[in-house]
Amino acid sequence: MTEKDFILSGYQNLKKEGKVGYKSPSNIALIKYWGKRANQIPANPSLSFTLDACATKTTMSFERLAKPAENFSFELYFEGEPKPDFKPKIETFFKRISPYIPFLKEYHFVINTGNSFPHSSGIASSASGMSALALCLMEIERGHQPTMDDDFFLKKASFLARLGSGSACRSIEGSIVQWGKHDAISDSTDLYGVKYSDEVHSVFDNYHDTILLVDKGEKQVSSTVGHNLMHDHPFATQRFEQAHRNLSQLMTVFKKGDLDGFVKIVESEALTLHAMMMTSMPYFILMKPNTLEIINKIWAFREASKTHVCFTLDAGANVHVLYPENEKEIIHQFIKDELVAYCQNQQYICDRIGFGARKLTV
Ligand code: PMV
């Protein structure tokens, strides 16, 4: 498929008005996307677990305008309140997707959105937020073109979400999603995320992710700045090659249910992401002292308990603690006894692998 395949030629019926809604989850990358080319084309393939509890709910009402708007016409409410500071981000998104959603200027939209996780928790809402918005737009497009099949719907929703925020393209489906061309995955593409369809051992069913909120402050480095730092990065080529290799190895790990192998790849990916930030120019340290305390505690506990608890990190100080279903009791206890003390206001979120976005009854 190419970008052009996502442009529909004319609609069967342009609706006058309506309302749609979607709940879309966040995701946590195991193989990290860090570095991109123009139009949110990733510099390397990535793979994530779709989450379940951390999600955004968005509804979109639409009403046909008497004549097309000069600019995009929309109102935006976040948790019931008007949110003018979110508008520029949505305008940029609309601009990027308007070649693929030609009816955007034909309507006035009222967007209502909200997150299941506490705001200012330091958890990025761009993946769940952009994917929810992309799905709402696809639902409207499907209303104009009722013969659209599910495969096209999901691919195009992921494609649009990617134009909002790269990692958002991995939030449409579950429970494991891969994005970016990789030789061993035949349907892989830079254009959208695909549901991982290779064999996955049952030990990965219901995998847990407890998110420890170490620092709830504003992001020190925006994703855009961060990705750009990979352009002249001294280790960029090696890093991009490593991501390909790690993904190949992770495929074997998934097949065999090799939890020791899983731990090694996932932790190495997290530390490499942060190593890239520490070795770019300008350089950043996004971990906090408590991030390191938690990592050391996890390593000591894993050794002592012979469990498979491990961590991964986003571009920030919070820690995602990952563990299998059959070790959940002992690891929950460990988190409560030893890790929660390092969280800001003792806050953490119990999440797990999820099955993707779902339509809301509106
Ligand atoms: O989707 P963006 O542009 O915010 O980039 C996200 C990058 C990481 O979260 C650090 C890694 C990933 O693959 O999700």
Tab-separated table of C-alpha atoms and ligand atoms in Angstrom:
chain	number	residue	atom	x	y	z
A	1	MET	CA	0.000	0.000	0.000
A	2	THR	CA	1.095	3.574	-0.565
A	3	GLU	CA	-0.140	6.879	0.887
A	4	LYS	CA	-2.301	7.413	-2.214
A	5	ASP	CA	-4.372	4.311	-1.482
A	6	PHE	CA	-5.744	6.088	1.562
A	7	ILE	CA	-7.410	8.805	-0.511
A	8	LEU	CA	-10.947	7.810	-1.394
A	9	SER	CA	-12.299	9.134	-4.649
A	10	GLY	CA	-15.641	10.709	-3.803
A	11	TYR	CA	-18.105	9.572	-1.182
A	12	GLN	CA	-21.336	7.668	-1.549
A	13	ASN	CA	-23.133	10.044	0.805
A	14	LEU	CA	-21.901	13.111	2.752
A	15	LYS	CA	-23.824	13.208	6.023
A	16	LYS	CA	-25.342	16.443	7.294
A	17	GLU	CA	-24.515	15.837	10.922
A	18	GLY	CA	-23.755	13.157	13.478
A	19	LYS	CA	-21.716	12.086	16.455
A	20	VAL	CA	-19.078	9.374	16.905
A	21	GLY	CA	-16.835	8.278	19.782
A	22	TYR	CA	-13.861	6.030	20.554
A	23	LYS	CA	-11.901	4.868	23.553
A	24	SER	CA	-8.294	4.304	22.612
A	25	PRO	CA	-5.465	3.000	24.797
A	26	SER	CA	-1.888	4.049	25.327
A	27	ASN	CA	0.943	1.635	24.456
A	28	ILE	CA	4.373	0.870	25.804
A	29	ALA	CA	7.207	0.233	23.352
A	30	LEU	CA	9.480	-2.739	23.945
A	31	ILE	CA	11.552	-1.952	20.846
A	32	LYS	CA	11.782	1.832	20.826
A	33	TYR	CA	11.088	4.284	18.040
A	34	TRP	CA	13.552	7.141	18.409
A	35	GLY	CA	14.531	9.038	15.303
A	36	LYS	CA	12.387	9.831	12.281
A	37	ARG	CA	12.432	11.112	8.730
A	38	ALA	CA	9.937	13.563	7.198
A	39	ASN	CA	6.208	12.863	7.695
A	40	GLN	CA	6.699	10.741	10.789
A	41	ILE	CA	8.468	7.974	8.910
A	42	PRO	CA	10.380	6.042	11.565
A	43	ALA	CA	14.148	5.599	11.349
A	44	ASN	CA	13.796	2.058	12.712
A	45	PRO	CA	11.060	-0.499	13.358
A	46	SER	CA	9.413	-0.592	16.785
A	47	LEU	CA	7.074	-2.906	18.669
A	48	SER	CA	4.762	-2.311	21.623
A	49	PHE	CA	2.332	-3.848	24.032
A	50	THR	CA	-1.036	-2.140	23.774
A	51	LEU	CA	-2.188	-1.091	27.237
A	52	ASP	CA	-5.617	-1.404	28.745
A	53	ALA	CA	-6.262	0.971	31.674
A	54	CYS	CA	-4.447	4.058	30.360
A	55	ALA	CA	-6.773	5.335	27.668
A	56	THR	CA	-8.412	8.401	26.146
A	57	LYS	CA	-12.133	8.699	25.423
A	58	THR	CA	-13.026	11.091	22.633
A	59	THR	CA	-16.337	11.999	21.065
A	60	MET	CA	-16.720	14.097	17.958
A	61	SER	CA	-19.930	15.796	16.809
A	62	PHE	CA	-20.000	17.096	13.271
A	63	GLU	CA	-22.293	19.434	11.374
A	64	ARG	CA	-22.008	20.321	7.715
A	65	LEU	CA	-21.167	23.987	7.030
A	66	ALA	CA	-23.042	26.060	4.453
A	67	LYS	CA	-19.695	26.584	2.700
A	68	PRO	CA	-16.294	25.033	3.420
A	69	ALA	CA	-14.291	26.720	6.225
A	70	GLU	CA	-11.159	28.717	5.335
A	71	ASN	CA	-9.405	27.153	8.265
A	72	PHE	CA	-10.531	24.178	10.259
A	73	SER	CA	-13.655	24.837	12.284
A	74	PHE	CA	-13.752	23.078	15.661
A	75	GLU	CA	-14.286	23.466	19.396
A	76	LEU	CA	-12.256	21.454	21.859
A	77	TYR	CA	-13.188	20.418	25.400
A	78	PHE	CA	-10.873	18.499	27.713
A	79	GLU	CA	-12.634	16.873	30.645
A	80	GLY	CA	-15.598	19.188	30.096
A	81	GLU	CA	-13.638	22.462	29.946
A	82	PRO	CA	-12.592	24.418	26.834
A	83	LYS	CA	-8.899	23.781	26.211
A	84	PRO	CA	-7.419	26.447	23.894
A	85	ASP	CA	-3.803	25.329	24.480
A	86	PHE	CA	-4.543	21.930	22.855
A	87	LYS	CA	-5.941	23.551	19.706
A	88	PRO	CA	-2.669	24.258	17.837
A	89	LYS	CA	-1.684	20.578	18.102
A	90	ILE	CA	-5.015	19.529	16.611
A	91	GLU	CA	-4.744	22.177	13.888
A	92	THR	CA	-1.313	20.816	12.895
A	93	PHE	CA	-2.786	17.326	12.877
A	94	PHE	CA	-5.743	18.405	10.718
A	95	LYS	CA	-3.380	20.137	8.300
A	96	ARG	CA	-1.269	16.994	7.936
A	97	ILE	CA	-4.223	14.684	7.391
A	98	SER	CA	-6.404	16.912	5.225
A	99	PRO	CA	-5.119	15.419	1.926
A	100	TYR	CA	-6.451	12.061	3.191
A	101	ILE	CA	-9.639	13.369	4.851
A	102	PRO	CA	-10.947	15.758	2.200
A	103	PHE	CA	-14.169	16.535	4.101
A	104	LEU	CA	-12.353	18.147	7.066
A	105	LYS	CA	-13.171	21.706	6.003
A	106	GLU	CA	-16.770	20.856	5.158
A	107	TYR	CA	-17.784	20.498	8.808
A	108	HIS	CA	-17.795	22.167	12.177
A	109	PHE	CA	-16.612	19.690	14.824
A	110	VAL	CA	-17.117	19.617	18.583
A	111	ILE	CA	-14.454	17.435	20.182
A	112	ASN	CA	-14.819	16.235	23.754
A	113	THR	CA	-11.897	14.324	25.173
A	114	GLY	CA	-10.609	13.012	28.499
A	115	ASN	CA	-8.050	10.570	29.881
A	116	SER	CA	-8.507	7.671	32.282
A	117	PHE	CA	-5.171	8.455	33.911
A	118	PRO	CA	-4.653	11.500	36.118
A	119	HIS	CA	-3.570	14.497	34.103
A	120	SER	CA	-0.106	15.829	34.734
A	121	SER	CA	0.865	12.274	35.683
A	122	GLY	CA	3.817	12.548	33.332
A	123	ILE	CA	2.202	9.881	31.150
A	124	ALA	CA	2.150	10.914	27.537
A	125	SER	CA	-1.394	11.072	26.237
A	126	SER	CA	-0.420	11.690	22.631
A	127	ALA	CA	-0.642	8.000	21.644
A	128	SER	CA	-4.099	7.428	23.119
A	129	GLY	CA	-5.334	10.938	22.246
A	130	MET	CA	-4.247	10.988	18.607
A	131	SER	CA	-5.409	7.429	17.966
A	132	ALA	CA	-8.847	8.180	19.467
A	133	LEU	CA	-9.166	11.246	17.244
A	134	ALA	CA	-8.033	9.331	14.151
A	135	LEU	CA	-10.611	6.622	14.856
A	136	CYS	CA	-13.393	9.186	15.237
A	137	LEU	CA	-12.494	10.670	11.842
A	138	MET	CA	-12.445	7.208	10.288
A	139	GLU	CA	-15.872	6.481	11.758
A	140	ILE	CA	-17.156	9.662	10.111
A	141	GLU	CA	-15.497	8.649	6.826
A	142	ARG	CA	-17.062	5.191	7.067
A	143	GLY	CA	-20.426	6.928	7.441
A	144	HIS	CA	-19.775	8.628	4.094
A	145	GLN	CA	-18.567	5.378	2.524
A	146	PRO	CA	-20.481	2.481	4.141
A	147	THR	CA	-18.859	-0.148	1.908
A	148	MET	CA	-15.467	0.434	3.573
A	149	ASP	CA	-14.055	-2.821	4.985
A	150	ASP	CA	-12.530	-3.260	8.455
A	151	ASP	CA	-9.029	-3.849	7.135
A	152	PHE	CA	-8.973	-0.483	5.334
A	153	PHE	CA	-10.592	1.204	8.340
A	154	LEU	CA	-7.939	-0.034	10.792
A	155	LYS	CA	-4.979	0.597	8.488
A	156	LYS	CA	-6.079	4.097	7.647
A	157	ALA	CA	-6.877	4.886	11.319
A	158	SER	CA	-3.321	3.854	12.214
A	159	PHE	CA	-1.920	5.779	9.243
A	160	LEU	CA	-3.741	8.976	10.333
A	161	ALA	CA	-2.778	8.501	13.989
A	162	ARG	CA	0.861	8.227	12.896
A	163	LEU	CA	0.638	11.668	11.332
A	164	GLY	CA	-0.499	13.015	14.714
A	165	SER	CA	2.151	11.285	16.797
A	166	GLY	CA	4.315	8.407	15.543
A	167	SER	CA	3.735	6.048	18.438
A	168	ALA	CA	-0.046	6.644	18.237
A	169	CYS	CA	-0.194	4.360	15.185
A	170	ARG	CA	0.493	1.451	17.556
A	171	SER	CA	-2.603	2.179	19.696
A	172	ILE	CA	-5.410	1.096	17.354
A	173	GLU	CA	-5.222	-2.661	17.823
A	174	GLY	CA	-3.910	-5.083	20.445
A	175	SER	CA	-2.300	-6.827	21.992
A	176	ILE	CA	1.117	-6.511	20.324
A	177	VAL	CA	1.672	-4.045	17.488
A	178	GLN	CA	4.649	-3.572	15.208
A	179	TRP	CA	5.414	-0.483	13.131
A	180	GLY	CA	8.180	0.150	10.619
A	181	LYS	CA	9.641	-1.973	7.835
A	182	HIS	CA	11.409	-5.096	9.071
A	183	ASP	CA	12.684	-7.934	6.845
A	184	ALA	CA	11.246	-10.765	8.920
A	185	ILE	CA	7.720	-9.323	9.122
A	186	SER	CA	6.164	-9.496	5.692
A	187	ASP	CA	3.292	-7.032	6.220
A	188	SER	CA	5.459	-4.511	8.109
A	189	THR	CA	5.456	-0.968	6.798
A	190	ASP	CA	6.595	2.518	7.752
A	191	LEU	CA	3.105	3.847	7.003
A	192	TYR	CA	1.051	2.273	9.824
A	193	GLY	CA	1.177	-0.178	12.691
A	194	VAL	CA	0.253	-3.822	12.137
A	195	LYS	CA	-1.063	-6.320	14.637
A	196	TYR	CA	1.804	-8.697	15.402
A	197	SER	CA	0.726	-11.965	13.812
A	198	ASP	CA	3.707	-14.263	14.422
A	199	GLU	CA	3.516	-16.915	17.120
A	200	VAL	CA	3.422	-15.640	20.724
A	201	HIS	CA	3.778	-18.022	23.687
A	202	SER	CA	0.951	-17.964	26.240
A	203	VAL	CA	3.320	-16.744	28.971
A	204	PHE	CA	2.879	-13.305	27.393
A	205	ASP	CA	-0.922	-13.402	27.752
A	206	ASN	CA	-2.189	-10.861	30.238
A	207	TYR	CA	1.300	-9.411	30.787
A	208	HIS	CA	1.354	-6.725	33.474
A	209	ASP	CA	2.695	-3.185	33.358
A	210	THR	CA	2.683	-1.237	36.615
A	211	ILE	CA	3.595	2.349	35.866
A	212	LEU	CA	5.509	4.051	38.657
A	213	LEU	CA	5.023	7.808	38.567
A	214	VAL	CA	8.452	9.038	39.579
A	215	ASP	CA	8.187	12.518	38.170
A	216	LYS	CA	4.960	14.111	37.089
A	217	GLY	CA	6.524	17.299	35.774
A	218	GLU	CA	6.461	18.674	32.245
A	219	LYS	CA	8.549	16.773	29.719
A	220	GLN	CA	12.119	18.139	29.658
A	221	VAL	CA	12.508	17.322	25.976
A	222	SER	CA	9.559	17.175	23.587
A	223	SER	CA	9.378	14.111	21.337
A	224	THR	CA	9.921	16.321	18.298
A	225	VAL	CA	13.167	17.730	19.677
A	226	GLY	CA	14.214	14.273	20.856
A	227	HIS	CA	13.655	12.587	17.487
A	228	ASN	CA	15.524	15.399	15.741
A	229	LEU	CA	18.559	14.840	17.936
A	230	MET	CA	19.055	11.528	16.145
A	231	HIS	CA	19.805	13.319	12.854
A	232	ASP	CA	23.439	14.120	13.574
A	233	HIS	CA	23.857	11.625	16.333
A	234	PRO	CA	27.254	9.871	16.397
A	235	PHE	CA	25.673	6.485	17.174
A	236	ALA	CA	22.520	6.764	15.028
A	237	THR	CA	23.435	4.165	12.397
A	238	GLN	CA	24.452	1.574	14.971
A	239	ARG	CA	21.318	2.259	16.996
A	240	PHE	CA	18.986	1.821	14.031
A	241	GLU	CA	20.701	-1.456	13.096
A	242	GLN	CA	20.478	-2.642	16.686
A	243	ALA	CA	16.703	-2.055	16.719
A	244	HIS	CA	16.349	-4.364	13.686
A	245	ARG	CA	18.434	-7.056	15.419
A	246	ASN	CA	16.593	-6.692	18.725
A	247	LEU	CA	13.257	-7.045	16.975
A	248	SER	CA	14.422	-10.248	15.231
A	249	GLN	CA	15.548	-11.637	18.580
A	250	LEU	CA	12.330	-10.612	20.283
A	251	MET	CA	10.393	-12.594	17.675
A	252	THR	CA	12.221	-15.765	18.767
A	253	VAL	CA	11.661	-14.856	22.418
A	254	PHE	CA	7.909	-14.484	21.796
A	255	LYS	CA	7.767	-17.825	20.016
A	256	LYS	CA	9.662	-19.738	22.701
A	257	GLY	CA	8.241	-17.923	25.722
A	258	ASP	CA	11.833	-17.126	26.716
A	259	LEU	CA	11.340	-14.722	29.631
A	260	ASP	CA	15.069	-14.348	30.373
A	261	GLY	CA	15.627	-13.310	26.773
A	262	PHE	CA	12.659	-10.913	27.024
A	263	VAL	CA	14.126	-9.168	30.077
A	264	LYS	CA	17.477	-8.641	28.363
A	265	ILE	CA	16.081	-7.145	25.175
A	266	VAL	CA	13.492	-4.934	26.872
A	267	GLU	CA	15.835	-3.446	29.461
A	268	SER	CA	18.594	-2.944	26.929
A	269	GLU	CA	16.176	-1.089	24.624
A	270	ALA	CA	15.094	1.215	27.475
A	271	LEU	CA	18.647	2.018	28.497
A	272	THR	CA	19.706	2.514	24.881
A	273	LEU	CA	16.914	5.068	24.391
A	274	HIS	CA	18.235	7.014	27.368
A	275	ALA	CA	21.841	6.506	26.263
A	276	MET	CA	20.932	8.144	22.941
A	277	MET	CA	19.675	11.171	24.853
A	278	MET	CA	22.754	11.323	27.036
A	279	THR	CA	25.047	11.200	24.005
A	280	SER	CA	23.260	13.647	21.704
A	281	MET	CA	24.161	17.318	21.328
A	282	PRO	CA	22.620	18.948	23.281
A	283	TYR	CA	22.490	16.103	25.823
A	284	PHE	CA	19.861	15.275	28.420
A	285	ILE	CA	19.421	13.048	31.438
A	286	LEU	CA	15.744	12.224	31.722
A	287	MET	CA	16.052	9.717	34.562
A	288	LYS	CA	15.775	10.991	38.130
A	289	PRO	CA	17.631	9.598	41.154
A	290	ASN	CA	14.502	7.595	42.038
A	291	THR	CA	14.408	6.054	38.555
A	292	LEU	CA	17.848	4.561	39.260
A	293	GLU	CA	16.864	3.489	42.772
A	294	ILE	CA	13.910	1.587	41.284
A	295	ILE	CA	16.040	-0.041	38.588
A	296	ASN	CA	18.545	-1.239	41.176
A	297	LYS	CA	15.764	-2.582	43.391
A	298	ILE	CA	14.256	-4.460	40.445
A	299	TRP	CA	17.607	-6.028	39.610
A	300	ALA	CA	18.227	-7.092	43.220
A	301	PHE	CA	14.705	-8.506	43.619
A	302	ARG	CA	14.860	-10.384	40.317
A	303	GLU	CA	18.103	-12.024	41.336
A	304	ALA	CA	16.850	-12.950	44.813
A	305	SER	CA	13.349	-14.108	43.802
A	306	LYS	CA	14.245	-15.760	40.480
A	307	THR	CA	11.225	-14.044	38.934
A	308	HIS	CA	11.152	-12.218	35.586
A	309	VAL	CA	10.230	-8.723	36.653
A	310	CYS	CA	11.866	-6.117	34.419
A	311	PHE	CA	11.538	-2.454	33.523
A	312	THR	CA	11.206	-0.241	30.523
A	313	LEU	CA	11.228	3.554	30.221
A	314	ASP	CA	9.658	6.165	27.988
A	315	ALA	CA	11.366	9.451	27.250
A	316	GLY	CA	11.016	10.462	30.903
A	317	ALA	CA	11.655	9.431	34.493
A	318	ASN	CA	8.641	7.153	35.066
A	319	VAL	CA	9.274	3.413	35.204
A	320	HIS	CA	7.103	0.740	33.581
A	321	VAL	CA	7.456	-2.471	35.599
A	322	LEU	CA	6.678	-5.480	33.399
A	323	TYR	CA	5.925	-9.015	34.638
A	324	PRO	CA	3.999	-12.150	33.660
A	325	GLU	CA	0.578	-13.096	35.028
A	326	ASN	CA	1.885	-16.142	36.941
A	327	GLU	CA	4.266	-13.995	39.002
A	328	LYS	CA	1.843	-11.188	39.726
A	329	GLU	CA	1.212	-11.814	43.474
A	330	ILE	CA	4.829	-11.764	44.550
A	331	ILE	CA	5.677	-8.843	42.288
A	332	HIS	CA	2.684	-6.740	43.408
A	333	GLN	CA	3.865	-7.228	46.965
A	334	PHE	CA	7.409	-6.240	46.016
A	335	ILE	CA	6.141	-3.097	44.273
A	336	LYS	CA	4.097	-2.092	47.318
A	337	ASP	CA	6.842	-2.896	49.823
A	338	GLU	CA	9.866	-1.576	48.002
A	339	LEU	CA	9.085	0.606	44.988
A	340	VAL	CA	6.091	2.779	45.804
A	341	ALA	CA	8.193	4.814	48.235
A	342	TYR	CA	10.134	6.182	45.246
A	343	CYS	CA	7.007	7.433	43.450
A	344	GLN	CA	5.863	11.033	43.624
A	345	ASN	CA	2.996	11.073	46.162
A	346	GLN	CA	3.204	7.224	46.152
A	347	GLN	CA	1.334	7.223	42.832
A	348	TYR	CA	1.324	4.323	40.427
A	349	ILE	CA	-1.027	2.831	37.844
A	350	CYS	CA	-1.727	-0.896	37.495
A	351	ASP	CA	-2.057	-1.635	33.819
A	352	ARG	CA	-1.716	-4.668	31.596
A	353	ILE	CA	-1.612	-5.708	27.977
A	354	GLY	CA	-4.874	-4.764	26.212
A	355	PHE	CA	-6.802	-5.478	23.066
A	356	GLY	CA	-6.998	-2.135	21.342
A	357	ALA	CA	-9.457	0.679	20.812
A	358	ARG	CA	-13.214	0.293	20.930
A	359	LYS	CA	-16.143	2.245	19.625
A	360	LEU	CA	-18.267	4.151	22.141
A	361	THR	CA	-22.024	4.251	22.093
A	362	VAL	CA	-22.813	7.943	21.790
B	1	PMV	O1	5.179	9.221	19.297
B	1	PMV	P1	6.260	10.154	19.719
B	1	PMV	O2	6.746	11.037	18.601
B	1	PMV	O3	5.855	10.924	20.953
B	1	PMV	O4	7.553	9.293	20.127
B	1	PMV	C1	7.540	8.394	21.198
B	1	PMV	C2	8.853	7.763	21.385
B	1	PMV	C3	9.008	6.838	22.594
B	1	PMV	O5	7.850	6.831	23.397
B	1	PMV	C4	10.175	7.306	23.440
B	1	PMV	C5	9.312	5.422	22.118
B	1	PMV	C6	8.176	4.671	21.476
B	1	PMV	O6	8.466	3.901	20.550
B	1	PMV	O7	7.028	4.824	21.901
